Amino acid sequence: MSKAGDGPCSAPVPTATVAAAAVQKQKSLLQKADADVSSLVDNFSSLINIARVNDPPVCNSQEAFQMEMRATRMGMRI
């Protein structure tokens, strides 16, 4: 069962029309990707500005975690 427009008797679509549609689709996808990347960068920048890694409680918890991991690794090697 063939659909209308399929088969050897259907009117061919000009190559220029197909190429123009492909270029337009690529352009719109690139614009969407650009907007998505821009949004990701903005959100990441906001997260970096919010996170205060140099605060003493954060540094202390990082150091405690690192010491705990080193102790665990040393215990496993013995």
mmCIF file with all atom_site columns, C-alpha atoms in Angstrom:
data_model
loop_
_atom_site.group_PDB
_atom_site.id
_atom_site.type_symbol
_atom_site.label_atom_id
_atom_site.label_alt_id
_atom_site.label_comp_id
_atom_site.label_asym_id
_atom_site.label_entity_id
_atom_site.label_seq_id
_atom_site.pdbx_PDB_ins_code
_atom_site.Cartn_x
_atom_site.Cartn_y
_atom_site.Cartn_z
_atom_site.occupancy
_atom_site.B_iso_or_equiv
_atom_site.pdbx_formal_charge
_atom_site.auth_seq_id
_atom_site.auth_comp_id
_atom_site.auth_asym_id
_atom_site.auth_atom_id
_atom_site.pdbx_PDB_model_num
ATOM 1  C CA . MET A 1 1  ? 0.000  0.000  0.000   1.00 0.00 ? 1  MET A CA 1
ATOM 2  C CA . SER A 1 2  ? 1.550  3.236  -1.059  1.00 0.00 ? 2  SER A CA 1
ATOM 3  C CA . LYS A 1 3  ? 0.794  6.633  0.359   1.00 0.00 ? 3  LYS A CA 1
ATOM 4  C CA . ALA A 1 4  ? -0.154 9.637  -1.692  1.00 0.00 ? 4  ALA A CA 1
ATOM 5  C CA . GLY A 1 5  ? 2.999  11.283 -2.981  1.00 0.00 ? 5  GLY A CA 1
ATOM 6  C CA . ASP A 1 6  ? 5.078  8.113  -2.858  1.00 0.00 ? 6  ASP A CA 1
ATOM 7  C CA . GLY A 1 7  ? 6.213  6.259  -5.896  1.00 0.00 ? 7  GLY A CA 1
ATOM 8  C CA . PRO A 1 8  ? 7.595  7.037  -9.318  1.00 0.00 ? 8  PRO A CA 1
ATOM 9  C CA . CYS A 1 9  ? 4.647  9.186  -10.434 1.00 0.00 ? 9  CYS A CA 1
ATOM 10 C CA . SER A 1 10 ? 4.893  11.716 -7.595  1.00 0.00 ? 10 SER A CA 1
ATOM 11 C CA . ALA A 1 11 ? 6.272  15.184 -8.291  1.00 0.00 ? 11 ALA A CA 1
ATOM 12 C CA . PRO A 1 12 ? 9.961  15.440 -7.374  1.00 0.00 ? 12 PRO A CA 1
ATOM 13 C CA . VAL A 1 13 ? 10.972 17.934 -4.683  1.00 0.00 ? 13 VAL A CA 1
ATOM 14 C CA . PRO A 1 14 ? 13.584 20.337 -6.046  1.00 0.00 ? 14 PRO A CA 1
ATOM 15 C CA . THR A 1 15 ? 17.040 19.831 -4.568  1.00 0.00 ? 15 THR A CA 1
ATOM 16 C CA . ALA A 1 16 ? 17.349 23.544 -3.814  1.00 0.00 ? 16 ALA A CA 1
ATOM 17 C CA . THR A 1 17 ? 14.195 23.395 -1.668  1.00 0.00 ? 17 THR A CA 1
ATOM 18 C CA . VAL A 1 18 ? 15.540 20.437 0.302   1.00 0.00 ? 18 VAL A CA 1
ATOM 19 C CA . ALA A 1 19 ? 18.909 22.137 0.742   1.00 0.00 ? 19 ALA A CA 1
ATOM 20 C CA . ALA A 1 20 ? 17.288 25.382 1.909   1.00 0.00 ? 20 ALA A CA 1
ATOM 21 C CA . ALA A 1 21 ? 15.146 23.483 4.428   1.00 0.00 ? 21 ALA A CA 1
ATOM 22 C CA . ALA A 1 22 ? 18.226 21.662 5.739   1.00 0.00 ? 22 ALA A CA 1
ATOM 23 C CA . VAL A 1 23 ? 20.158 24.921 6.106   1.00 0.00 ? 23 VAL A CA 1
ATOM 24 C CA . GLN A 1 24 ? 17.231 26.525 7.948   1.00 0.00 ? 24 GLN A CA 1
ATOM 25 C CA . LYS A 1 25 ? 16.909 23.543 10.289  1.00 0.00 ? 25 LYS A CA 1
ATOM 26 C CA . GLN A 1 26 ? 20.651 23.564 10.987  1.00 0.00 ? 26 GLN A CA 1
ATOM 27 C CA . LYS A 1 27 ? 20.523 27.300 11.677  1.00 0.00 ? 27 LYS A CA 1
ATOM 28 C CA . SER A 1 28 ? 17.659 26.924 14.141  1.00 0.00 ? 28 SER A CA 1
ATOM 29 C CA . LEU A 1 29 ? 19.385 24.006 15.901  1.00 0.00 ? 29 LEU A CA 1
ATOM 30 C CA . LEU A 1 30 ? 22.604 26.019 16.225  1.00 0.00 ? 30 LEU A CA 1
ATOM 31 C CA . GLN A 1 31 ? 20.658 28.947 17.691  1.00 0.00 ? 31 GLN A CA 1
ATOM 32 C CA . LYS A 1 32 ? 18.980 26.624 20.187  1.00 0.00 ? 32 LYS A CA 1
ATOM 33 C CA . ALA A 1 33 ? 22.324 25.056 21.116  1.00 0.00 ? 33 ALA A CA 1
ATOM 34 C CA . ASP A 1 34 ? 23.856 28.506 21.552  1.00 0.00 ? 34 ASP A CA 1
ATOM 35 C CA . ALA A 1 35 ? 21.018 29.553 23.848  1.00 0.00 ? 35 ALA A CA 1
ATOM 36 C CA . ASP A 1 36 ? 21.319 26.317 25.851  1.00 0.00 ? 36 ASP A CA 1
ATOM 37 C CA . VAL A 1 37 ? 25.092 26.705 26.279  1.00 0.00 ? 37 VAL A CA 1
ATOM 38 C CA . SER A 1 38 ? 24.655 30.336 27.279  1.00 0.00 ? 38 SER A CA 1
ATOM 39 C CA . SER A 1 39 ? 22.092 29.292 29.899  1.00 0.00 ? 39 SER A CA 1
ATOM 40 C CA . LEU A 1 40 ? 24.420 26.581 31.223  1.00 0.00 ? 40 LEU A CA 1
ATOM 41 C CA . VAL A 1 41 ? 27.311 29.040 31.532  1.00 0.00 ? 41 VAL A CA 1
ATOM 42 C CA . ASP A 1 42 ? 25.112 31.567 33.341  1.00 0.00 ? 42 ASP A CA 1
ATOM 43 C CA . ASN A 1 43 ? 23.832 28.934 35.764  1.00 0.00 ? 43 ASN A CA 1
ATOM 44 C CA . PHE A 1 44 ? 27.329 27.570 36.383  1.00 0.00 ? 44 PHE A CA 1
ATOM 45 C CA . SER A 1 45 ? 28.630 31.087 37.030  1.00 0.00 ? 45 SER A CA 1
ATOM 46 C CA . SER A 1 46 ? 25.826 31.635 39.523  1.00 0.00 ? 46 SER A CA 1
ATOM 47 C CA . LEU A 1 47 ? 26.702 28.398 41.314  1.00 0.00 ? 47 LEU A CA 1
ATOM 48 C CA . ILE A 1 48 ? 30.364 29.385 41.505  1.00 0.00 ? 48 ILE A CA 1
ATOM 49 C CA . ASN A 1 49 ? 29.445 32.788 42.909  1.00 0.00 ? 49 ASN A CA 1
ATOM 50 C CA . ILE A 1 50 ? 27.159 31.222 45.500  1.00 0.00 ? 50 ILE A CA 1
ATOM 51 C CA . ALA A 1 51 ? 29.627 28.541 46.630  1.00 0.00 ? 51 ALA A CA 1
ATOM 52 C CA . ARG A 1 52 ? 32.156 29.879 49.074  1.00 0.00 ? 52 ARG A CA 1
ATOM 53 C CA . VAL A 1 53 ? 34.844 27.253 49.076  1.00 0.00 ? 53 VAL A CA 1
ATOM 54 C CA . ASN A 1 54 ? 37.290 29.292 51.122  1.00 0.00 ? 54 ASN A CA 1
ATOM 55 C CA . ASP A 1 55 ? 34.989 29.557 54.139  1.00 0.00 ? 55 ASP A CA 1
ATOM 56 C CA . PRO A 1 56 ? 36.613 27.904 57.189  1.00 0.00 ? 56 PRO A CA 1
ATOM 57 C CA . PRO A 1 57 ? 33.802 25.346 57.763  1.00 0.00 ? 57 PRO A CA 1
ATOM 58 C CA . VAL A 1 58 ? 34.054 24.195 54.154  1.00 0.00 ? 58 VAL A CA 1
ATOM 59 C CA . CYS A 1 59 ? 37.841 23.956 54.269  1.00 0.00 ? 59 CYS A CA 1
ATOM 60 C CA . ASN A 1 60 ? 37.703 22.056 57.562  1.00 0.00 ? 60 ASN A CA 1
ATOM 61 C CA . SER A 1 61 ? 35.181 19.554 56.227  1.00 0.00 ? 61 SER A CA 1
ATOM 62 C CA . GLN A 1 62 ? 37.249 19.086 53.055  1.00 0.00 ? 62 GLN A CA 1
ATOM 63 C CA . GLU A 1 63 ? 40.383 18.447 55.101  1.00 0.00 ? 63 GLU A CA 1
ATOM 64 C CA . ALA A 1 64 ? 38.525 16.034 57.371  1.00 0.00 ? 64 ALA A CA 1
ATOM 65 C CA . PHE A 1 65 ? 37.202 14.139 54.357  1.00 0.00 ? 65 PHE A CA 1
ATOM 66 C CA . GLN A 1 66 ? 40.669 13.977 52.791  1.00 0.00 ? 66 GLN A CA 1
ATOM 67 C CA . MET A 1 67 ? 42.184 12.678 56.042  1.00 0.00 ? 67 MET A CA 1
ATOM 68 C CA . GLU A 1 68 ? 39.435 10.085 56.348  1.00 0.00 ? 68 GLU A CA 1
ATOM 69 C CA . MET A 1 69 ? 40.031 8.889  52.779  1.00 0.00 ? 69 MET A CA 1
ATOM 70 C CA . ARG A 1 70 ? 43.796 8.680  53.340  1.00 0.00 ? 70 ARG A CA 1
ATOM 71 C CA . ALA A 1 71 ? 43.277 6.731  56.553  1.00 0.00 ? 71 ALA A CA 1
ATOM 72 C CA . THR A 1 72 ? 40.903 4.346  54.782  1.00 0.00 ? 72 THR A CA 1
ATOM 73 C CA . ARG A 1 73 ? 43.392 3.787  51.961  1.00 0.00 ? 73 ARG A CA 1
ATOM 74 C CA . MET A 1 74 ? 46.257 3.220  54.387  1.00 0.00 ? 74 MET A CA 1
ATOM 75 C CA . GLY A 1 75 ? 44.155 0.752  56.330  1.00 0.00 ? 75 GLY A CA 1
ATOM 76 C CA . MET A 1 76 ? 43.383 -1.196 53.164  1.00 0.00 ? 76 MET A CA 1
ATOM 77 C CA . ARG A 1 77 ? 47.041 -1.430 52.146  1.00 0.00 ? 77 ARG A CA 1
ATOM 78 C CA . ILE A 1 78 ? 48.197 -2.941 55.421  1.00 0.00 ? 78 ILE A CA 1
#
